[in-house]
mmCIF file of C-alpha atoms in Angstrom:
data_model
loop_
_atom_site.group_PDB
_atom_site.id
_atom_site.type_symbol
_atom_site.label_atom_id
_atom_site.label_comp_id
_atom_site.label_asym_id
_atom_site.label_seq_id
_atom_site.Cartn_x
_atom_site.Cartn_y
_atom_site.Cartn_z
ATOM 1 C CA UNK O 1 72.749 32.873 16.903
ATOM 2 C CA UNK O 2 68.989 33.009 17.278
ATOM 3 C CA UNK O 3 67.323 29.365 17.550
ATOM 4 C CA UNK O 4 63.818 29.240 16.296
ATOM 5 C CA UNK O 5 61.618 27.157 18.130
ATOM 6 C CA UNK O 6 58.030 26.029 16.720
ATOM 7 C CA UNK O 7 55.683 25.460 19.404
ATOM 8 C CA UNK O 8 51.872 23.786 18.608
ATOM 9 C CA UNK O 9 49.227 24.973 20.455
ATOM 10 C CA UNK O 10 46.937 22.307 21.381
ATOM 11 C CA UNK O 11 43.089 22.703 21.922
ATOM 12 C CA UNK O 12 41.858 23.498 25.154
ATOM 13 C CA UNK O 13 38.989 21.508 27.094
ATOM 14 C CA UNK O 14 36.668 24.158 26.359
ATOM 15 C CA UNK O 15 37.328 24.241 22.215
ATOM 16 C CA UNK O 16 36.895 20.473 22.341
ATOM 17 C CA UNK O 17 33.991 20.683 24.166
ATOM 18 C CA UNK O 18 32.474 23.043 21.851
ATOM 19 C CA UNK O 19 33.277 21.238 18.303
ATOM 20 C CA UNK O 20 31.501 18.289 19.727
ATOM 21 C CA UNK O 21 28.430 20.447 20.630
ATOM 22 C CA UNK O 22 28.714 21.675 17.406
ATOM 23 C CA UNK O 23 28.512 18.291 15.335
ATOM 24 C CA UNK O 24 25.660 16.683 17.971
ATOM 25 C CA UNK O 25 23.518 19.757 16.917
ATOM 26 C CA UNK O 26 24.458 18.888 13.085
ATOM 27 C CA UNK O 27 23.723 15.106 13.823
ATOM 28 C CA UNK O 28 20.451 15.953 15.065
ATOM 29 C CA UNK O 29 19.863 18.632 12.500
ATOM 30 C CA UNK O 30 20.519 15.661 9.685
ATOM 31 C CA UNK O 31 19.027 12.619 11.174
ATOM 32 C CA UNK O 32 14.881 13.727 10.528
ATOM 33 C CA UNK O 33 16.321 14.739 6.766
ATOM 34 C CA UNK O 34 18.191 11.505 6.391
ATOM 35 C CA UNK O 35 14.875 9.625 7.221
ATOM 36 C CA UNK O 36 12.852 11.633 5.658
ATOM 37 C CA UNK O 37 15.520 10.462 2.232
ATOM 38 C CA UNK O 38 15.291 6.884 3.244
ATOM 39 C CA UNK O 39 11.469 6.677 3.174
ATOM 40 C CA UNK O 40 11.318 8.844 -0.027
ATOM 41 C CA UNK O 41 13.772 6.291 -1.538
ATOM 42 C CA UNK O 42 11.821 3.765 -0.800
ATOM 43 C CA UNK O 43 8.514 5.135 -1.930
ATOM 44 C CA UNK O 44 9.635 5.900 -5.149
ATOM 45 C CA UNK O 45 11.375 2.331 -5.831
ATOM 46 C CA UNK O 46 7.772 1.025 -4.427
ATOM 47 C CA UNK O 47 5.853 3.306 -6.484
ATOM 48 C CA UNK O 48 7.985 1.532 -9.342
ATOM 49 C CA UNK O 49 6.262 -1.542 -8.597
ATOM 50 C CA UNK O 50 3.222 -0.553 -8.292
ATOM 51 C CA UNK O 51 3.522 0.591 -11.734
ATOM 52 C CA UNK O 52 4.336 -2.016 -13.544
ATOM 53 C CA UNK O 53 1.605 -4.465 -11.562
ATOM 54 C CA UNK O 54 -0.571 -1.895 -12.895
ATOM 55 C CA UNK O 55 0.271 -2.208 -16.490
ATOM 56 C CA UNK O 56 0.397 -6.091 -15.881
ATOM 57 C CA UNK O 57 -3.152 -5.881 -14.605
ATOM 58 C CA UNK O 58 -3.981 -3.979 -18.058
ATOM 59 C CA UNK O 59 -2.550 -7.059 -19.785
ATOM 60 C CA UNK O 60 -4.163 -9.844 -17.763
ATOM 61 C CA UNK O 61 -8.029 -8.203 -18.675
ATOM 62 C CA UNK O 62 -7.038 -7.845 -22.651
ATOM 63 C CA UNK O 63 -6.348 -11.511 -22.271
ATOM 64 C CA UNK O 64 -9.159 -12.201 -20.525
ATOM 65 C CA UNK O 65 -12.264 -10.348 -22.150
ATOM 66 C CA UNK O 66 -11.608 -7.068 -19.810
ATOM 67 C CA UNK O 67 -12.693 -9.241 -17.099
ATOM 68 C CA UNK O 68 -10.399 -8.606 -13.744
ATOM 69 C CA UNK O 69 -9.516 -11.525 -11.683
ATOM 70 C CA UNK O 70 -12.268 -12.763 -9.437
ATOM 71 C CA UNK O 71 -12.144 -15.612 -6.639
ATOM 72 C CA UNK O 72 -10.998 -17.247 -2.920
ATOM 73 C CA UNK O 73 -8.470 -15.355 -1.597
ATOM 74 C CA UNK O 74 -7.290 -13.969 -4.647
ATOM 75 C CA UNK O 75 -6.608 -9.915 -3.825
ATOM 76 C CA UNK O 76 -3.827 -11.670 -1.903
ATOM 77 C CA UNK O 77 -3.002 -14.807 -4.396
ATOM 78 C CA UNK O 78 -3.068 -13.135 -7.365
ATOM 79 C CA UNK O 79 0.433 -13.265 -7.622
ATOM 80 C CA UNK O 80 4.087 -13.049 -6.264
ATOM 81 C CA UNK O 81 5.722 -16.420 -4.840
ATOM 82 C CA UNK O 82 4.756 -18.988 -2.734
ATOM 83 C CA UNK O 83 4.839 -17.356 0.838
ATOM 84 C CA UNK O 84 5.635 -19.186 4.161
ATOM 85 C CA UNK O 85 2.027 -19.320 4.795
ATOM 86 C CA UNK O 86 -0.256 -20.613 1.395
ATOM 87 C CA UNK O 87 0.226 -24.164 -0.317
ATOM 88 C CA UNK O 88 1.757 -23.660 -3.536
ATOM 89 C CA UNK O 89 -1.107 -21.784 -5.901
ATOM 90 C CA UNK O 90 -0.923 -20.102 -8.996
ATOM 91 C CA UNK O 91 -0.639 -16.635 -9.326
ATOM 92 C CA UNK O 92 -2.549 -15.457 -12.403
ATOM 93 C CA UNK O 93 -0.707 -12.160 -13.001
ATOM 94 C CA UNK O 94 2.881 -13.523 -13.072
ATOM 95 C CA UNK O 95 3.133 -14.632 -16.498
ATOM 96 C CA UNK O 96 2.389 -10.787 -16.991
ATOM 97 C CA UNK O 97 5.410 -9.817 -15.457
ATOM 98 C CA UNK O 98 7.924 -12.845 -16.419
ATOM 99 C CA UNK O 99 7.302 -14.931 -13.477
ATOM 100 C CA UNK O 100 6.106 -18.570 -13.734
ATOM 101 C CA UNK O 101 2.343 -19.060 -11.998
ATOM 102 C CA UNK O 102 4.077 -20.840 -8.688
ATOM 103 C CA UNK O 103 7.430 -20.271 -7.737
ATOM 104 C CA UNK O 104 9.384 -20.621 -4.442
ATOM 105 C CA UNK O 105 11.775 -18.544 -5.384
ATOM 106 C CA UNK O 106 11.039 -14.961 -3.227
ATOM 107 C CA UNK O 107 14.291 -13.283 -4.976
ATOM 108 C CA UNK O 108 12.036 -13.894 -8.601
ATOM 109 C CA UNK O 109 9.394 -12.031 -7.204
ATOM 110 C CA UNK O 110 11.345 -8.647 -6.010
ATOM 111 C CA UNK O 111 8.598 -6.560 -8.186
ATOM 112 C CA UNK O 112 5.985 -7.584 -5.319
ATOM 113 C CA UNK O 113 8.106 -6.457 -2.617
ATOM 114 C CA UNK O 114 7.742 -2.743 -1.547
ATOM 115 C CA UNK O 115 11.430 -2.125 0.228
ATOM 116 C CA UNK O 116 9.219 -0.576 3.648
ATOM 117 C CA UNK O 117 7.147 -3.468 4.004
ATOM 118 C CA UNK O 118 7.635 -4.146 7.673
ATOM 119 C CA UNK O 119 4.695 -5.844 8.084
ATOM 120 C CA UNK O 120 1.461 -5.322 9.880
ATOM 121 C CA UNK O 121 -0.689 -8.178 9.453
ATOM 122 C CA UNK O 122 -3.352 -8.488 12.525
ATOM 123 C CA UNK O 123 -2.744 -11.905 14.205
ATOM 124 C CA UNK O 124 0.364 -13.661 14.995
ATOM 125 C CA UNK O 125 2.627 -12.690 11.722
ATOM 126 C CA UNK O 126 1.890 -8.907 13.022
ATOM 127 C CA UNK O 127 6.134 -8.262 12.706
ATOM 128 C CA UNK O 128 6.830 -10.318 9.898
ATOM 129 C CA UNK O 129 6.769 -8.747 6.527
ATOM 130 C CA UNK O 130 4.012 -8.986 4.687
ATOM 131 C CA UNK O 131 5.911 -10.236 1.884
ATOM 132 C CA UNK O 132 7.932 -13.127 3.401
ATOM 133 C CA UNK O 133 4.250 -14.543 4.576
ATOM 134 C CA UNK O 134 1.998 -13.742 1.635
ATOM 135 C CA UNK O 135 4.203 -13.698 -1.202
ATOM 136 C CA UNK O 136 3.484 -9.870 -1.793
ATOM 137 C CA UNK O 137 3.514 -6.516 -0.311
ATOM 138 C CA UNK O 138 0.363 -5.587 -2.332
ATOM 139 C CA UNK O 139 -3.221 -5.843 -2.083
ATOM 140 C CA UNK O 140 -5.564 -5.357 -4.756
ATOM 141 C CA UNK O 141 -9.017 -2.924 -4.481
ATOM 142 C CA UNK O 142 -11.380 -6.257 -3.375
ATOM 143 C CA UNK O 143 -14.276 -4.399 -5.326
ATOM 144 C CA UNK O 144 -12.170 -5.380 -8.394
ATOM 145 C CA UNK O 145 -10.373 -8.255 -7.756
ATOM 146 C CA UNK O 146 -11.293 -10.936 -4.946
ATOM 147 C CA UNK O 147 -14.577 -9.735 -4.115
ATOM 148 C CA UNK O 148 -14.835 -12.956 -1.762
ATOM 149 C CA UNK O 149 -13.455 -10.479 0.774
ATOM 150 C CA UNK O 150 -15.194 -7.463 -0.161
ATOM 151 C CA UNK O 151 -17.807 -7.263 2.651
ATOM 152 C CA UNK O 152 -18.217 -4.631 5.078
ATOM 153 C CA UNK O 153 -20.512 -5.924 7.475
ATOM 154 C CA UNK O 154 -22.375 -2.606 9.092
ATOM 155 C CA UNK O 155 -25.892 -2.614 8.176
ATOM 156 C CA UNK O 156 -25.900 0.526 6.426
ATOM 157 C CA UNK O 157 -23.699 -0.095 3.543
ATOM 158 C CA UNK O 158 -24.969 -3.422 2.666
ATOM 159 C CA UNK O 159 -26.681 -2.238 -0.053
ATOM 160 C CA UNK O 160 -24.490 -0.331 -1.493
ATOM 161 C CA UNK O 161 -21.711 -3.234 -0.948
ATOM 162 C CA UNK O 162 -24.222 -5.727 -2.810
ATOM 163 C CA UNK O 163 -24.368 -3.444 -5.808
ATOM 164 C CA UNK O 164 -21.128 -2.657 -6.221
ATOM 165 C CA UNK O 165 -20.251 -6.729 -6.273
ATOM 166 C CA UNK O 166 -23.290 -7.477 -8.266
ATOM 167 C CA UNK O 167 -21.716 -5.797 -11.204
ATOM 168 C CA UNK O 168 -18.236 -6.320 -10.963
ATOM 169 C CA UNK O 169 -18.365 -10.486 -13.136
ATOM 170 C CA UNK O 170 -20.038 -8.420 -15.657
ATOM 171 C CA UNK O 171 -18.078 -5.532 -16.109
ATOM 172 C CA UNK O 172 -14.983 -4.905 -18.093
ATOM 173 C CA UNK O 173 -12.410 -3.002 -17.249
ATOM 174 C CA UNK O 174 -13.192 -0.656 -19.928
ATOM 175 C CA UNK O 175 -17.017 0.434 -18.857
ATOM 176 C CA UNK O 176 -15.218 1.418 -15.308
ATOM 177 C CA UNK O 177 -15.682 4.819 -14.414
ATOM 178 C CA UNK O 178 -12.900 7.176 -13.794
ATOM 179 C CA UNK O 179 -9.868 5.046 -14.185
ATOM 180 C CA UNK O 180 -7.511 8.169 -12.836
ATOM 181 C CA UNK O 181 -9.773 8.036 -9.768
ATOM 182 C CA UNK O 182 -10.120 4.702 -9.174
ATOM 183 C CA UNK O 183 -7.984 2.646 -6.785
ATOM 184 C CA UNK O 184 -6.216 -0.677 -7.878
ATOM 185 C CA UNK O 185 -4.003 -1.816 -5.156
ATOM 186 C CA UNK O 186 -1.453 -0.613 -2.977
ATOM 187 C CA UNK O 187 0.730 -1.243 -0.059
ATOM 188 C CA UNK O 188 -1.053 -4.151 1.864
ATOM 189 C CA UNK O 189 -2.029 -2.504 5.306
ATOM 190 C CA UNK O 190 -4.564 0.489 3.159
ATOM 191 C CA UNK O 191 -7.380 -2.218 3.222
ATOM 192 C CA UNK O 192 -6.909 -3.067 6.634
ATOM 193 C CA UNK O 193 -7.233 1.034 7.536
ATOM 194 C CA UNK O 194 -10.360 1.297 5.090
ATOM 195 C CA UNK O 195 -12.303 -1.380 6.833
ATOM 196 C CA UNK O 196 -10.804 -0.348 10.574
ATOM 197 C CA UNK O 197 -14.080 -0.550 12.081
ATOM 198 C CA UNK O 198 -13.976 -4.648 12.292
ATOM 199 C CA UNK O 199 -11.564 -4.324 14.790
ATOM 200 C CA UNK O 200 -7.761 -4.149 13.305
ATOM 201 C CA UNK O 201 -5.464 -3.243 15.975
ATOM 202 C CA UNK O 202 -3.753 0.169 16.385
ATOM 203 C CA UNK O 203 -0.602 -1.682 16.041
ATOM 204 C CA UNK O 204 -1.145 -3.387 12.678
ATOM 205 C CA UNK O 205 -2.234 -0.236 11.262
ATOM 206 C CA UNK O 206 0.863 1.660 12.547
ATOM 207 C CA UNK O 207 3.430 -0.793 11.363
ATOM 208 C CA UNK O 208 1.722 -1.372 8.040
ATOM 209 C CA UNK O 209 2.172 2.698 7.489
ATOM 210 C CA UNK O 210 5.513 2.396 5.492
ATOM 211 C CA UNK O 211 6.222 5.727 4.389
ATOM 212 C CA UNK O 212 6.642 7.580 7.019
ATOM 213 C CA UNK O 213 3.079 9.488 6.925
ATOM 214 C CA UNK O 214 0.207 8.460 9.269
ATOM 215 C CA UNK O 215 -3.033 7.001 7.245
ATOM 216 C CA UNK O 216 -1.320 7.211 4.132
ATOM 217 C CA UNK O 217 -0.057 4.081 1.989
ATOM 218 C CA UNK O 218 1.768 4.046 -1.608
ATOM 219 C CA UNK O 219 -1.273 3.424 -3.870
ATOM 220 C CA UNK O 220 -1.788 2.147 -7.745
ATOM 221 C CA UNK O 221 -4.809 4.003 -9.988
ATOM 222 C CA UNK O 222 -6.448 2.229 -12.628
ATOM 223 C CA UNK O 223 -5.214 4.352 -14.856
ATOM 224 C CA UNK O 224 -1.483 3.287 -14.191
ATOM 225 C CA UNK O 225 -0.431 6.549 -12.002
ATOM 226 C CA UNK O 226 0.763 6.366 -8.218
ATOM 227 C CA UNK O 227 0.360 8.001 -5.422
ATOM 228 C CA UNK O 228 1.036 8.452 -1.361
ATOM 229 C CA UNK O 229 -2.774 8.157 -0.484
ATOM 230 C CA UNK O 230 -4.218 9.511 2.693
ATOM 231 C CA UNK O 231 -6.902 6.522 3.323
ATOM 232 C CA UNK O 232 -10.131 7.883 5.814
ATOM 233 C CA UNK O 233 -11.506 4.965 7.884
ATOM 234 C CA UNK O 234 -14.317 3.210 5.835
ATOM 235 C CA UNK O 235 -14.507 6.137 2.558
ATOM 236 C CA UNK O 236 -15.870 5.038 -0.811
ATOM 237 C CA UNK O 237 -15.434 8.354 -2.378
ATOM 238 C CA UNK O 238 -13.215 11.426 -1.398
ATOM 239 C CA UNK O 239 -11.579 14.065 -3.751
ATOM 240 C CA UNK O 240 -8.810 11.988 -4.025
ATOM 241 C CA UNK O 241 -9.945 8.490 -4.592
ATOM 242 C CA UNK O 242 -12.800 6.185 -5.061
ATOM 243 C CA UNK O 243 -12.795 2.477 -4.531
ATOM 244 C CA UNK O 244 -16.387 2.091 -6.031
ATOM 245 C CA UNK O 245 -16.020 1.623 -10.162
ATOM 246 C CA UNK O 246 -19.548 2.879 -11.123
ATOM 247 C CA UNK O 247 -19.966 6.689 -11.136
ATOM 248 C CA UNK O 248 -23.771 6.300 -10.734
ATOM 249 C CA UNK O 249 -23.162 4.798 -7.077
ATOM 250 C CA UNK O 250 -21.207 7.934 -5.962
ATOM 251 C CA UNK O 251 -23.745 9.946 -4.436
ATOM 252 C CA UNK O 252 -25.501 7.097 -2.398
ATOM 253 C CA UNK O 253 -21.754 7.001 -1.262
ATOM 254 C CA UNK O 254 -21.605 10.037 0.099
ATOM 255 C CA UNK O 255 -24.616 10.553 1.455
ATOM 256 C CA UNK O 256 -24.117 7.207 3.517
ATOM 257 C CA UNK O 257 -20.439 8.699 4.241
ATOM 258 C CA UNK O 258 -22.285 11.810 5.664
ATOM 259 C CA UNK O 259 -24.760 10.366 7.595
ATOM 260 C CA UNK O 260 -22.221 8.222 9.247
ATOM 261 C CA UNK O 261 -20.000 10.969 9.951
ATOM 262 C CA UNK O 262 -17.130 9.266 7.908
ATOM 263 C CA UNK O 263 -13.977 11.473 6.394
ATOM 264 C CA UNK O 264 -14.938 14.312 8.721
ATOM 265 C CA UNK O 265 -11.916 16.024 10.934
#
């Protein structure tokens, strides 16, 4: 009688070996696309927000004679909740999206939170999110709304910066130029990269970059569409965006652009 006997072969050092070469090559292979994802994710759920602010803002100037939203501290204030750092104020644009004008309450206010924000604010809340400390992720255009804090304080734009303001309590949002052009708000560290030249640290600008791109920053247009925006250091104007609302100021913007070497590579 023959017996039959099954023998398993096992895997040798060198098979093992080379399976787990195999998936560490995969891992790495994945990793850059599964971040890559992640940030996408996130941009689009921000770009969500962003969105509906946007039609919000459309809603606060038809109740207010097309007028945007001007005073102290307000392209920060304008709404969201409380924040860790401002005495309870109201936010004008929550009523517009179902929010009472103060609230405490940061889990009401999830339509001012971008998911990336990982903060980026110059000074001592540099690692905190922006949102946990201000109440929002967001900052508004300040040649629209706040223009308390529009300034740019080189001498060579002051004029241009005074006519731009001088305008703005008398304008309504329907005389504004170019409303597919023209930037809203968006992610809270593109204001800090447009004025870079009054000395905002490297690091706030790098941290305050939350979707994955260098100099770019999930932006709202006037017109309600939304964008990754590649923001130049100090640019009124490029082919992409303008922050200035009156097409008759556009070529004194560029030619000051040009003469200060600004947007060149």
């Amino acid at each position: 009688m023959n017996l039959t006997r099954n023998k398993t072969r096992a895997f040798t050092l060198v098979e093992l070996l080379t399976v787990i070469a195999i998936i560490a090559v995969l891992i790495a292979v994945l990793l850059p696309a599964l971040g890559q994802a992640r940030f996408c994710a996130k941009r689009l759920r921000c770009g969500a927000n962003l969105r509906q602010l946007a039609m919000a803002w459309h809603m606060y100037c038809d109740d207010h004679d097309g007028r945007f939203l001007q005073g102290k501290n307000v392209n920060l204030t304008y709404g969201g909740w409380n924040g860790e750092v401002y005495d309870p104020v109201d936010h004008p644009l929550n009523p517009y999206v179902s929010l009472p004008l103060r609230t405490k309450a940061r889990k009401q206010a999830k339509v001012f939170c971008c998911p990336g924000d990982r903060g980026g604010m110059p000074g001592s809340f540099m690692y905190d999110k922006v949102f946990n400390v201000r109440g929002t992720s967001y900052q508004t255009n300040n040649y629209l709304i706040g223009q308390d804090a529009h300034g740019y304080t080189a001498e060579a734009f002051i004029e241009l910066d005074t006519a731009i303001v001088s305008r703005i309590d008398t304008t309504s949002i329907k005389k504004v130029d170019n409303p597919s052009l023209l930037v809203l708000m968006g992610d809270y560290g593109w204001w800090n990269q447009w004025v870079r030249p009054i000395q905002v640290p490297d690091v706030a600008i790098e941290l305050s970059e939350w979707h994955g791109r260098d100099e770019h920053y999930n932006m709202a247009f006037l017109d309600g569409h939304v964008g990754l925006l590649h923001i130049p250091v100090h640019c009124y104007i490029t082919e992409g965006y303008t922050v200035i609302p009156f097409a008759d100021l556009y070529a004194k913007a560029w030619e000051l652009q040009r003469e200060q070497g600004l947007g060149e590579d």
